[in-house]
Amino acid sequence: MLKTALRNLLAHKARQLMTLLAVCLGVAFVSGTLVFADSTAEAHRAAASKSFAGIAVTVTAKTPPPGAAAHQQTSTLDDVLARRLAAVPGVAAVRPSADGSAALNAADGTPLRVGPGANQAAGYVPGEDGKDSRYPLAEGRAPTNSGELAVDRGTVAAGHFRLGDTITLATDGPVMTKRLVGIVTTEDTRVTAGGTLALFDKATAQKLFASPGHYTGIDLSAAPGTDQSALARRVTGVLPADRAEATTGAAQAAQQALLVDTLTRGYEKLPLVFAGVSLFIGSFLIINTFTMLVSRRTREIALLRAIGATRRQVSRSVLLEALLVGLVASAAGFLLGLGIASVLPDILSTDANTLPQGPLVIGPRSVVAALGVGVGVTVLAAWLPSRRAAKVAPIEAMRTTEQPPSANRSRVRGVAGLALLALGAGVLVPLSGAKDASEENLQNAMSGCALLVAALIVLAPLLASPMIRLTGRLTGPFGIAGHLAQRNALRDPRRTAATAATLLISTALVVGLAVIGNSTGQALDRQAAAGLGADYVISSRTPTTGIDPAAVRRVADTSGVRTASAVTDSTLFTGGGVREISGVDPRTVHDVMKLDFVSGSAKDLGPGRIAVSSTLARTNGVTTGGHLNAGLGRNQEFRKYTVVGVYQDNPVAHDALGARTEVAHDSYLPGSVQRILVRTDGGAVAKTTEDRLRTAVGNSPLLKVQDRQQFVHEAAGTMGELLTLMYGMLALGSVIAALGIMNTLAVSVAERTREIGVLRALGMDRSGIRRMIRVEAVTVAAFGTLLGLAGGLFGAWAVGSLANGAMPQYSLALPWGTLLLVCLLSLTIGALAATVPARRAAALSPLEAVAEA
C-alpha cells in the first residue's frame, strides 16, 4: 500500500500541487510569524545587552511616598554620593546620568517622531578625559552651556540638520531653542530603532530632568572578578535606605527580556490570524481535492479490494498520500516562511515603533509548528475522503465510476443543515435586539456566526441546483457555451459546493468585517462630531506631558478666537473600574462641547460635585442628586461626590466632568492642561487661524493642533487594523479560492475528455470550449460569493447591533464600494482560475478525445 500511495501521488502530482500550495501558504504564515517573533526578540535582547554592557549596578532614587516631607522630594543622587560609591570595594568606575525626554522639530518646523520612549534626552557628563563614553562624538563638540545641543546621527538625517542650526524642542512645558554644536553616535536601541536623542550640558540636563546638582541615575561598572549581586549588596549599604536603591545589570536585563517577550507576543497576533484563516479555508480545498481523487480512482480502489486489500488498508493509503503531501507542503511552507519573516519587520514597523534588525533565529518551535500544522491539517482534511474510499464496494465500483448521492443522504444533509441554520438564527436573532456589547453577548454572537457559516456549507450542495438555475439568464448571452457551462456546474452539486466553499467562507468573513468596520467608523465619526462644539482641538502628543498654562492665555488672545477653554484630563477610580474624567470650566464648557444632559446640568460643577455619562451612571446605579464613591487622580482615597447631572455618552467629555480647579489639583500632573478646545468667530481663513494657533503654542513638537475634520478622522482611526485584517483575509481567500476552482476544473476537463471531443467534432471551435470552461468557473464563483454575501450580511447585522447599546450613533451602513469590489474580484478570480484548464480543454484533438477509452 506504501508503493500504491507513492505511485498515486506521482501520478496525480499536478492535481496535488493545488493542495500543496494551499497548505504551503498557511504553514508559511505560521512558521514565518514564529521565526519573526523569535528573531525580533533576539534582536531586542542583543540590542538591549549593548545598552547594559559594562553596567554592573545602577543606583536610582526611590519614589517618595505621598505626603512625604520636602527634603524627601529631592533626589539624593549627587556628586557627593557618586564619590562615596566610587570608594566602594569592587567599583571600577562611576558614571552619573541625568536622563529624560525631549521632542524636536525638524528643520522645516514639523515634529520629528513623537511617542513614549522615542524621544530620549540626557546630559553630556564628561569623565576625567573630558568625554562621555556613552556618546562618542562624530562631528563638532559637546554642549557646554544652556544654549547648546548635540544630537545623534539618525536625528540629524531625519531632521535635515547641520551644525550651527537652531533647533526647536520641548521637554515638558515651554518651547526652547538650542544651537546644534555636536553630532554623536549611540547604541541605545530606543534611538537606533528610529527615535531621537538630544544631549544637553550637565547643568541644563540636571535642571530639566532632576534638580540642580542632582542626577536621575548613577551607573557603576565592576572590577574584574567582582560579582554583581555582591557589589549591589555593598552599594546598598552606603545608600540612604528610604531614598535610593541599587539594581544589578542582570536584573535590568531580565526586566528588559520580560518587556521584549510581551512586545513580540503582540507582533504575532495579526500574522497568526492570517495563518489560521488560510489553513481553515485551505482545508476545504484539501477535502475537495482528495474527494475528487477518490472518485476518479474508484475502479482502482475496487480492484485493490477485489484482490484482498482491506478497508483499513485503503483508508491508510489515502491518509499516507495526504501525509506525504503535508510533509512536502510543510517543507516548502517553512522555506517560504523564512522569506515572510525577513520582510515582516519592514511591514510592521511604523513611525512610532521601528523594529530592530537582526539575523533570522530558527528555533525548534518554528520547525515543529511547521511540520505539525502542515501535516496535521492535511491528514485531518483527508480523513473524510479516506473513509469514503474505504467504503467502496468492489462489485459496485466495477459497474460505475460515479454514483449519485442517495436520496437518504441528501435528506440527512438537509436536516443537518436546517438544524444548524435554526441554531445559528436562534442565537443571533435574539442578540440583535439586546444592544448590550458585553463579553458574553459577543461570544454568543461569534458562536452564532460560526453555526451560520457551517449551515451554509452543509446546505450548499442542496442550494447549488436552484441557485445556479436562477443564473441561467446571466449565462444566456453566451449561447450554447453558457448553457453547457450551467449544465456542467449542475452535474455534481457536491463538487460545485465544495469548490465554492472557499469563496463562501472568505467572502462571509470579509463582508461581515467590512460592514461592521464601515458602520463603526461612521458611528465614531458621528459620535466625535456630535460631542465637539469647538472648531479646533490643541492637545498633547504624549500622555505624560501637559500644555503650558501660559499657552492657554496666548491662545485666548489670538486673533479670531472667541473661546479658549482649557481641559485637564485625569482618572476617576470607581467601584466599577478606572474611568476618565475631564476637568472643565463650567462657564465655557457648553461653548466648546455639545453636551446632551438627560438630567441636571454642568453649571453646578464645583468642588465635590461632578457630572457623569449615561454609561457610568447606569454602571454605578446613580442619578442626578445622588452620590458616587470615587477616587480622583493621584488622590485615590475614595470620597463621596455629588452627581449634579447625567449626560449622553460623549467621547470629548469622557466618562465624567468635574471642575478643572479640583481635577487639576489632584491630577498626576498638578495644575496641568491636556487639551485646549478653541471656538473661533469664523471670520478668518482656516489655514490662517491654524497657523496662528500653532504660533500661540510656540510651535511645540509636543502639541498638535487639529481642526474638527482632523479630530473626527483621528477618532475613527481605530478601524485601521480591522481594515488591514479584512483585506488580508480577502487576499488569502481569493488565492486559495482560485487554486480550488483551478483544481476542480482541471479534474472536470480530464473527466470530460470524450465529451469535449464530441463537442469539437460537432463543430464547436476552440474559443467556444474556452468560453464554456470560463463561464462554468464564473458560475461556481458567483454561487460561492452569493452565499458568502448572505451569510456575512446577516452576521454583521446581528453582531453589529450589539454596538448600539455602547454607541447610540451606531447604525448599519453598507460599504457598497467594498461589496461591489468583493463581487467583481470573485468573478474575476473565477475567470482567471479557468485560464489553464480552458487552454487544456481547447487544445484537445477531437479524434484523440473521442477515441480515448
mmCIF file with all atom_site columns, C-alpha atoms in Angstrom, residues 521-667:
data_model
loop_
_atom_site.group_PDB
_atom_site.id
_atom_site.type_symbol
_atom_site.label_atom_id
_atom_site.label_alt_id
_atom_site.label_comp_id
_atom_site.label_asym_id
_atom_site.label_entity_id
_atom_site.label_seq_id
_atom_site.pdbx_PDB_ins_code
_atom_site.Cartn_x
_atom_site.Cartn_y
_atom_site.Cartn_z
_atom_site.occupancy
_atom_site.B_iso_or_equiv
_atom_site.pdbx_formal_charge
_atom_site.auth_seq_id
_atom_site.auth_comp_id
_atom_site.auth_asym_id
_atom_site.auth_atom_id
_atom_site.pdbx_PDB_model_num
ATOM 1   C CA . GLY A 1 521 ? -16.261 54.031 11.561 1.00 0.00 ? 521 GLY A CA 1
ATOM 2   C CA . GLN A 1 522 ? -19.239 56.172 10.586 1.00 0.00 ? 522 GLN A CA 1
ATOM 3   C CA . ALA A 1 523 ? -20.627 55.889 14.117 1.00 0.00 ? 523 ALA A CA 1
ATOM 4   C CA . LEU A 1 524 ? -17.324 57.081 15.562 1.00 0.00 ? 524 LEU A CA 1
ATOM 5   C CA . ASP A 1 525 ? -17.351 59.973 13.106 1.00 0.00 ? 525 ASP A CA 1
ATOM 6   C CA . ARG A 1 526 ? -20.860 60.954 14.160 1.00 0.00 ? 526 ARG A CA 1
ATOM 7   C CA . GLN A 1 527 ? -20.076 60.473 17.849 1.00 0.00 ? 527 GLN A CA 1
ATOM 8   C CA . ALA A 1 528 ? -16.972 62.622 17.745 1.00 0.00 ? 528 ALA A CA 1
ATOM 9   C CA . ALA A 1 529 ? -18.653 65.282 15.631 1.00 0.00 ? 529 ALA A CA 1
ATOM 10  C CA . ALA A 1 530 ? -21.758 65.280 17.837 1.00 0.00 ? 530 ALA A CA 1
ATOM 11  C CA . GLY A 1 531 ? -19.731 65.799 21.007 1.00 0.00 ? 531 GLY A CA 1
ATOM 12  C CA . LEU A 1 532 ? -17.398 68.540 19.799 1.00 0.00 ? 532 LEU A CA 1
ATOM 13  C CA . GLY A 1 533 ? -18.574 72.130 19.688 1.00 0.00 ? 533 GLY A CA 1
ATOM 14  C CA . ALA A 1 534 ? -15.104 73.606 19.261 1.00 0.00 ? 534 ALA A CA 1
ATOM 15  C CA . ASP A 1 535 ? -13.559 74.424 15.902 1.00 0.00 ? 535 ASP A CA 1
ATOM 16  C CA . TYR A 1 536 ? -10.027 73.372 16.939 1.00 0.00 ? 536 TYR A CA 1
ATOM 17  C CA . VAL A 1 537 ? -8.516  70.999 19.474 1.00 0.00 ? 537 VAL A CA 1
ATOM 18  C CA . ILE A 1 538 ? -4.995  71.561 20.808 1.00 0.00 ? 538 ILE A CA 1
ATOM 19  C CA . SER A 1 539 ? -3.690  68.506 22.643 1.00 0.00 ? 539 SER A CA 1
ATOM 20  C CA . SER A 1 540 ? -0.508  66.835 23.816 1.00 0.00 ? 540 SER A CA 1
ATOM 21  C CA . ARG A 1 541 ? 1.060   64.120 21.694 1.00 0.00 ? 541 ARG A CA 1
ATOM 22  C CA . THR A 1 542 ? 2.131   62.123 24.763 1.00 0.00 ? 542 THR A CA 1
ATOM 23  C CA . PRO A 1 543 ? 0.087   61.233 27.876 1.00 0.00 ? 543 PRO A CA 1
ATOM 24  C CA . THR A 1 544 ? 2.900   62.154 30.267 1.00 0.00 ? 544 THR A CA 1
ATOM 25  C CA . THR A 1 545 ? 3.224   65.784 29.233 1.00 0.00 ? 545 THR A CA 1
ATOM 26  C CA . GLY A 1 546 ? 0.876   68.726 29.603 1.00 0.00 ? 546 GLY A CA 1
ATOM 27  C CA . ILE A 1 547 ? 0.355   72.099 27.972 1.00 0.00 ? 547 ILE A CA 1
ATOM 28  C CA . ASP A 1 548 ? 1.995   75.143 29.433 1.00 0.00 ? 548 ASP A CA 1
ATOM 29  C CA . PRO A 1 549 ? -0.806  77.112 31.201 1.00 0.00 ? 549 PRO A CA 1
ATOM 30  C CA . ALA A 1 550 ? 0.683   80.285 29.729 1.00 0.00 ? 550 ALA A CA 1
ATOM 31  C CA . ALA A 1 551 ? -0.117  78.875 26.260 1.00 0.00 ? 551 ALA A CA 1
ATOM 32  C CA . VAL A 1 552 ? -3.834  78.875 27.170 1.00 0.00 ? 552 VAL A CA 1
ATOM 33  C CA . ARG A 1 553 ? -3.707  82.637 27.681 1.00 0.00 ? 553 ARG A CA 1
ATOM 34  C CA . ARG A 1 554 ? -1.846  83.155 24.406 1.00 0.00 ? 554 ARG A CA 1
ATOM 35  C CA . VAL A 1 555 ? -4.399  81.053 22.531 1.00 0.00 ? 555 VAL A CA 1
ATOM 36  C CA . ALA A 1 556 ? -7.255  83.044 24.079 1.00 0.00 ? 556 ALA A CA 1
ATOM 37  C CA . ASP A 1 557 ? -5.610  86.286 22.958 1.00 0.00 ? 557 ASP A CA 1
ATOM 38  C CA . THR A 1 558 ? -5.127  85.039 19.385 1.00 0.00 ? 558 THR A CA 1
ATOM 39  C CA . SER A 1 559 ? -6.965  86.994 16.714 1.00 0.00 ? 559 SER A CA 1
ATOM 40  C CA . GLY A 1 560 ? -10.161 85.229 15.598 1.00 0.00 ? 560 GLY A CA 1
ATOM 41  C CA . VAL A 1 561 ? -10.541 83.132 18.777 1.00 0.00 ? 561 VAL A CA 1
ATOM 42  C CA . ARG A 1 562 ? -13.857 83.583 20.584 1.00 0.00 ? 562 ARG A CA 1
ATOM 43  C CA . THR A 1 563 ? -13.398 80.975 23.334 1.00 0.00 ? 563 THR A CA 1
ATOM 44  C CA . ALA A 1 564 ? -10.365 79.032 24.520 1.00 0.00 ? 564 ALA A CA 1
ATOM 45  C CA . SER A 1 565 ? -11.359 76.510 27.181 1.00 0.00 ? 565 SER A CA 1
ATOM 46  C CA . ALA A 1 566 ? -8.631  74.546 28.997 1.00 0.00 ? 566 ALA A CA 1
ATOM 47  C CA . VAL A 1 567 ? -9.365  70.894 29.871 1.00 0.00 ? 567 VAL A CA 1
ATOM 48  C CA . THR A 1 568 ? -7.484  68.802 32.422 1.00 0.00 ? 568 THR A CA 1
ATOM 49  C CA . ASP A 1 569 ? -7.868  65.040 31.937 1.00 0.00 ? 569 ASP A CA 1
ATOM 50  C CA . SER A 1 570 ? -7.365  62.631 34.807 1.00 0.00 ? 570 SER A CA 1
ATOM 51  C CA . THR A 1 571 ? -8.517  59.276 36.146 1.00 0.00 ? 571 THR A CA 1
ATOM 52  C CA . LEU A 1 572 ? -11.576 58.516 38.247 1.00 0.00 ? 572 LEU A CA 1
ATOM 53  C CA . PHE A 1 573 ? -11.493 55.335 40.315 1.00 0.00 ? 573 PHE A CA 1
ATOM 54  C CA . THR A 1 574 ? -14.924 53.818 40.942 1.00 0.00 ? 574 THR A CA 1
ATOM 55  C CA . GLY A 1 575 ? -16.213 50.505 42.155 1.00 0.00 ? 575 GLY A CA 1
ATOM 56  C CA . GLY A 1 576 ? -16.711 49.534 38.516 1.00 0.00 ? 576 GLY A CA 1
ATOM 57  C CA . GLY A 1 577 ? -13.117 50.204 37.449 1.00 0.00 ? 577 GLY A CA 1
ATOM 58  C CA . VAL A 1 578 ? -10.937 53.045 36.206 1.00 0.00 ? 578 VAL A CA 1
ATOM 59  C CA . ARG A 1 579 ? -12.653 55.824 34.260 1.00 0.00 ? 579 ARG A CA 1
ATOM 60  C CA . GLU A 1 580 ? -11.620 59.123 32.637 1.00 0.00 ? 580 GLU A CA 1
ATOM 61  C CA . ILE A 1 581 ? -12.710 62.483 33.991 1.00 0.00 ? 581 ILE A CA 1
ATOM 62  C CA . SER A 1 582 ? -12.375 65.855 32.264 1.00 0.00 ? 582 SER A CA 1
ATOM 63  C CA . GLY A 1 583 ? -11.834 68.964 34.338 1.00 0.00 ? 583 GLY A CA 1
ATOM 64  C CA . VAL A 1 584 ? -13.599 71.870 32.612 1.00 0.00 ? 584 VAL A CA 1
ATOM 65  C CA . ASP A 1 585 ? -14.655 75.446 33.192 1.00 0.00 ? 585 ASP A CA 1
ATOM 66  C CA . PRO A 1 586 ? -18.455 75.351 33.790 1.00 0.00 ? 586 PRO A CA 1
ATOM 67  C CA . ARG A 1 587 ? -18.790 78.827 32.247 1.00 0.00 ? 587 ARG A CA 1
ATOM 68  C CA . THR A 1 588 ? -17.356 77.889 28.846 1.00 0.00 ? 588 THR A CA 1
ATOM 69  C CA . VAL A 1 589 ? -17.882 74.132 28.570 1.00 0.00 ? 589 VAL A CA 1
ATOM 70  C CA . HIS A 1 590 ? -21.151 74.422 26.636 1.00 0.00 ? 590 HIS A CA 1
ATOM 71  C CA . ASP A 1 591 ? -19.445 76.651 24.088 1.00 0.00 ? 591 ASP A CA 1
ATOM 72  C CA . VAL A 1 592 ? -16.838 74.008 23.175 1.00 0.00 ? 592 VAL A CA 1
ATOM 73  C CA . MET A 1 593 ? -18.636 70.718 23.917 1.00 0.00 ? 593 MET A CA 1
ATOM 74  C CA . LYS A 1 594 ? -22.033 69.562 22.688 1.00 0.00 ? 594 LYS A CA 1
ATOM 75  C CA . LEU A 1 595 ? -23.419 68.088 25.905 1.00 0.00 ? 595 LEU A CA 1
ATOM 76  C CA . ASP A 1 596 ? -26.843 66.455 25.862 1.00 0.00 ? 596 ASP A CA 1
ATOM 77  C CA . PHE A 1 597 ? -27.901 66.290 29.519 1.00 0.00 ? 597 PHE A CA 1
ATOM 78  C CA . VAL A 1 598 ? -30.523 63.714 30.441 1.00 0.00 ? 598 VAL A CA 1
ATOM 79  C CA . SER A 1 599 ? -30.912 65.462 33.778 1.00 0.00 ? 599 SER A CA 1
ATOM 80  C CA . GLY A 1 600 ? -29.135 68.225 35.645 1.00 0.00 ? 600 GLY A CA 1
ATOM 81  C CA . SER A 1 601 ? -26.540 70.495 34.030 1.00 0.00 ? 601 SER A CA 1
ATOM 82  C CA . ALA A 1 602 ? -22.853 71.442 34.065 1.00 0.00 ? 602 ALA A CA 1
ATOM 83  C CA . LYS A 1 603 ? -23.391 74.846 35.659 1.00 0.00 ? 603 LYS A CA 1
ATOM 84  C CA . ASP A 1 604 ? -23.355 73.312 39.151 1.00 0.00 ? 604 ASP A CA 1
ATOM 85  C CA . LEU A 1 605 ? -19.907 71.706 38.765 1.00 0.00 ? 605 LEU A CA 1
ATOM 86  C CA . GLY A 1 606 ? -17.554 72.548 41.612 1.00 0.00 ? 606 GLY A CA 1
ATOM 87  C CA . PRO A 1 607 ? -15.542 71.017 44.455 1.00 0.00 ? 607 PRO A CA 1
ATOM 88  C CA . GLY A 1 608 ? -17.084 67.661 45.330 1.00 0.00 ? 608 GLY A CA 1
ATOM 89  C CA . ARG A 1 609 ? -19.641 67.923 42.502 1.00 0.00 ? 609 ARG A CA 1
ATOM 90  C CA . ILE A 1 610 ? -19.359 66.062 39.188 1.00 0.00 ? 610 ILE A CA 1
ATOM 91  C CA . ALA A 1 611 ? -21.480 65.131 36.168 1.00 0.00 ? 611 ALA A CA 1
ATOM 92  C CA . VAL A 1 612 ? -21.357 61.583 34.772 1.00 0.00 ? 612 VAL A CA 1
ATOM 93  C CA . SER A 1 613 ? -22.101 59.908 31.449 1.00 0.00 ? 613 SER A CA 1
ATOM 94  C CA . SER A 1 614 ? -25.145 57.707 30.992 1.00 0.00 ? 614 SER A CA 1
ATOM 95  C CA . THR A 1 615 ? -22.997 54.565 30.912 1.00 0.00 ? 615 THR A CA 1
ATOM 96  C CA . LEU A 1 616 ? -21.172 55.470 34.132 1.00 0.00 ? 616 LEU A CA 1
ATOM 97  C CA . ALA A 1 617 ? -24.471 56.356 35.809 1.00 0.00 ? 617 ALA A CA 1
ATOM 98  C CA . ARG A 1 618 ? -26.034 53.068 34.725 1.00 0.00 ? 618 ARG A CA 1
ATOM 99  C CA . THR A 1 619 ? -22.986 51.009 35.747 1.00 0.00 ? 619 THR A CA 1
ATOM 100 C CA . ASN A 1 620 ? -22.819 52.529 39.234 1.00 0.00 ? 620 ASN A CA 1
ATOM 101 C CA . GLY A 1 621 ? -26.548 52.960 39.755 1.00 0.00 ? 621 GLY A CA 1
ATOM 102 C CA . VAL A 1 622 ? -26.506 56.719 40.351 1.00 0.00 ? 622 VAL A CA 1
ATOM 103 C CA . THR A 1 623 ? -28.785 59.541 39.250 1.00 0.00 ? 623 THR A CA 1
ATOM 104 C CA . THR A 1 624 ? -28.750 63.326 39.454 1.00 0.00 ? 624 THR A CA 1
ATOM 105 C CA . GLY A 1 625 ? -28.761 64.357 43.091 1.00 0.00 ? 625 GLY A CA 1
ATOM 106 C CA . GLY A 1 626 ? -27.219 61.055 44.181 1.00 0.00 ? 626 GLY A CA 1
ATOM 107 C CA . HIS A 1 627 ? -23.708 60.323 45.352 1.00 0.00 ? 627 HIS A CA 1
ATOM 108 C CA . LEU A 1 628 ? -20.824 58.421 43.788 1.00 0.00 ? 628 LEU A CA 1
ATOM 109 C CA . ASN A 1 629 ? -17.984 56.980 45.831 1.00 0.00 ? 629 ASN A CA 1
ATOM 110 C CA . ALA A 1 630 ? -14.797 57.532 43.820 1.00 0.00 ? 630 ALA A CA 1
ATOM 111 C CA . GLY A 1 631 ? -11.116 58.448 43.995 1.00 0.00 ? 631 GLY A CA 1
ATOM 112 C CA . LEU A 1 632 ? -9.743  61.232 41.830 1.00 0.00 ? 632 LEU A CA 1
ATOM 113 C CA . GLY A 1 633 ? -6.321  61.169 40.171 1.00 0.00 ? 633 GLY A CA 1
ATOM 114 C CA . ARG A 1 634 ? -3.314  60.653 42.432 1.00 0.00 ? 634 ARG A CA 1
ATOM 115 C CA . ASN A 1 635 ? -5.546  61.067 45.474 1.00 0.00 ? 635 ASN A CA 1
ATOM 116 C CA . GLN A 1 636 ? -7.094  57.619 45.182 1.00 0.00 ? 636 GLN A CA 1
ATOM 117 C CA . GLU A 1 637 ? -8.773  57.763 48.568 1.00 0.00 ? 637 GLU A CA 1
ATOM 118 C CA . PHE A 1 638 ? -12.500 57.270 47.952 1.00 0.00 ? 638 PHE A CA 1
ATOM 119 C CA . ARG A 1 639 ? -14.883 60.052 48.895 1.00 0.00 ? 639 ARG A CA 1
ATOM 120 C CA . LYS A 1 640 ? -18.479 60.937 48.127 1.00 0.00 ? 640 LYS A CA 1
ATOM 121 C CA . TYR A 1 641 ? -19.076 63.086 45.065 1.00 0.00 ? 641 TYR A CA 1
ATOM 122 C CA . THR A 1 642 ? -22.475 64.650 44.436 1.00 0.00 ? 642 THR A CA 1
ATOM 123 C CA . VAL A 1 643 ? -23.807 63.937 40.936 1.00 0.00 ? 643 VAL A CA 1
ATOM 124 C CA . VAL A 1 644 ? -25.135 67.215 39.516 1.00 0.00 ? 644 VAL A CA 1
ATOM 125 C CA . GLY A 1 645 ? -26.009 65.879 36.061 1.00 0.00 ? 645 GLY A CA 1
ATOM 126 C CA . VAL A 1 646 ? -26.149 62.895 33.726 1.00 0.00 ? 646 VAL A CA 1
ATOM 127 C CA . TYR A 1 647 ? -25.314 63.413 30.050 1.00 0.00 ? 647 TYR A CA 1
ATOM 128 C CA . GLN A 1 648 ? -25.371 61.182 26.977 1.00 0.00 ? 648 GLN A CA 1
ATOM 129 C CA . ASP A 1 649 ? -22.067 59.416 26.336 1.00 0.00 ? 649 ASP A CA 1
ATOM 130 C CA . ASN A 1 650 ? -19.640 61.862 24.781 1.00 0.00 ? 650 ASN A CA 1
ATOM 131 C CA . PRO A 1 651 ? -16.051 60.934 23.734 1.00 0.00 ? 651 PRO A CA 1
ATOM 132 C CA . VAL A 1 652 ? -14.947 64.571 24.041 1.00 0.00 ? 652 VAL A CA 1
ATOM 133 C CA . ALA A 1 653 ? -16.200 64.847 27.623 1.00 0.00 ? 653 ALA A CA 1
ATOM 134 C CA . HIS A 1 654 ? -15.092 61.298 28.558 1.00 0.00 ? 654 HIS A CA 1
ATOM 135 C CA . ASP A 1 655 ? -16.839 59.400 31.385 1.00 0.00 ? 655 ASP A CA 1
ATOM 136 C CA . ALA A 1 656 ? -17.251 62.254 33.844 1.00 0.00 ? 656 ALA A CA 1
ATOM 137 C CA . LEU A 1 657 ? -16.970 66.029 34.137 1.00 0.00 ? 657 LEU A CA 1
ATOM 138 C CA . GLY A 1 658 ? -15.566 67.964 37.070 1.00 0.00 ? 658 GLY A CA 1
ATOM 139 C CA . ALA A 1 659 ? -14.452 71.480 37.831 1.00 0.00 ? 659 ALA A CA 1
ATOM 140 C CA . ARG A 1 660 ? -10.982 71.990 36.356 1.00 0.00 ? 660 ARG A CA 1
ATOM 141 C CA . THR A 1 661 ? -9.631  73.565 39.548 1.00 0.00 ? 661 THR A CA 1
ATOM 142 C CA . GLU A 1 662 ? -10.362 70.390 41.511 1.00 0.00 ? 662 GLU A CA 1
ATOM 143 C CA . VAL A 1 663 ? -9.332  67.903 38.806 1.00 0.00 ? 663 VAL A CA 1
ATOM 144 C CA . ALA A 1 664 ? -6.072  69.743 38.087 1.00 0.00 ? 664 ALA A CA 1
ATOM 145 C CA . HIS A 1 665 ? -5.223  69.818 41.804 1.00 0.00 ? 665 HIS A CA 1
ATOM 146 C CA . ASP A 1 666 ? -5.461  66.040 42.168 1.00 0.00 ? 666 ASP A CA 1
ATOM 147 C CA . SER A 1 667 ? -4.173  65.019 38.731 1.00 0.00 ? 667 SER A CA 1
#
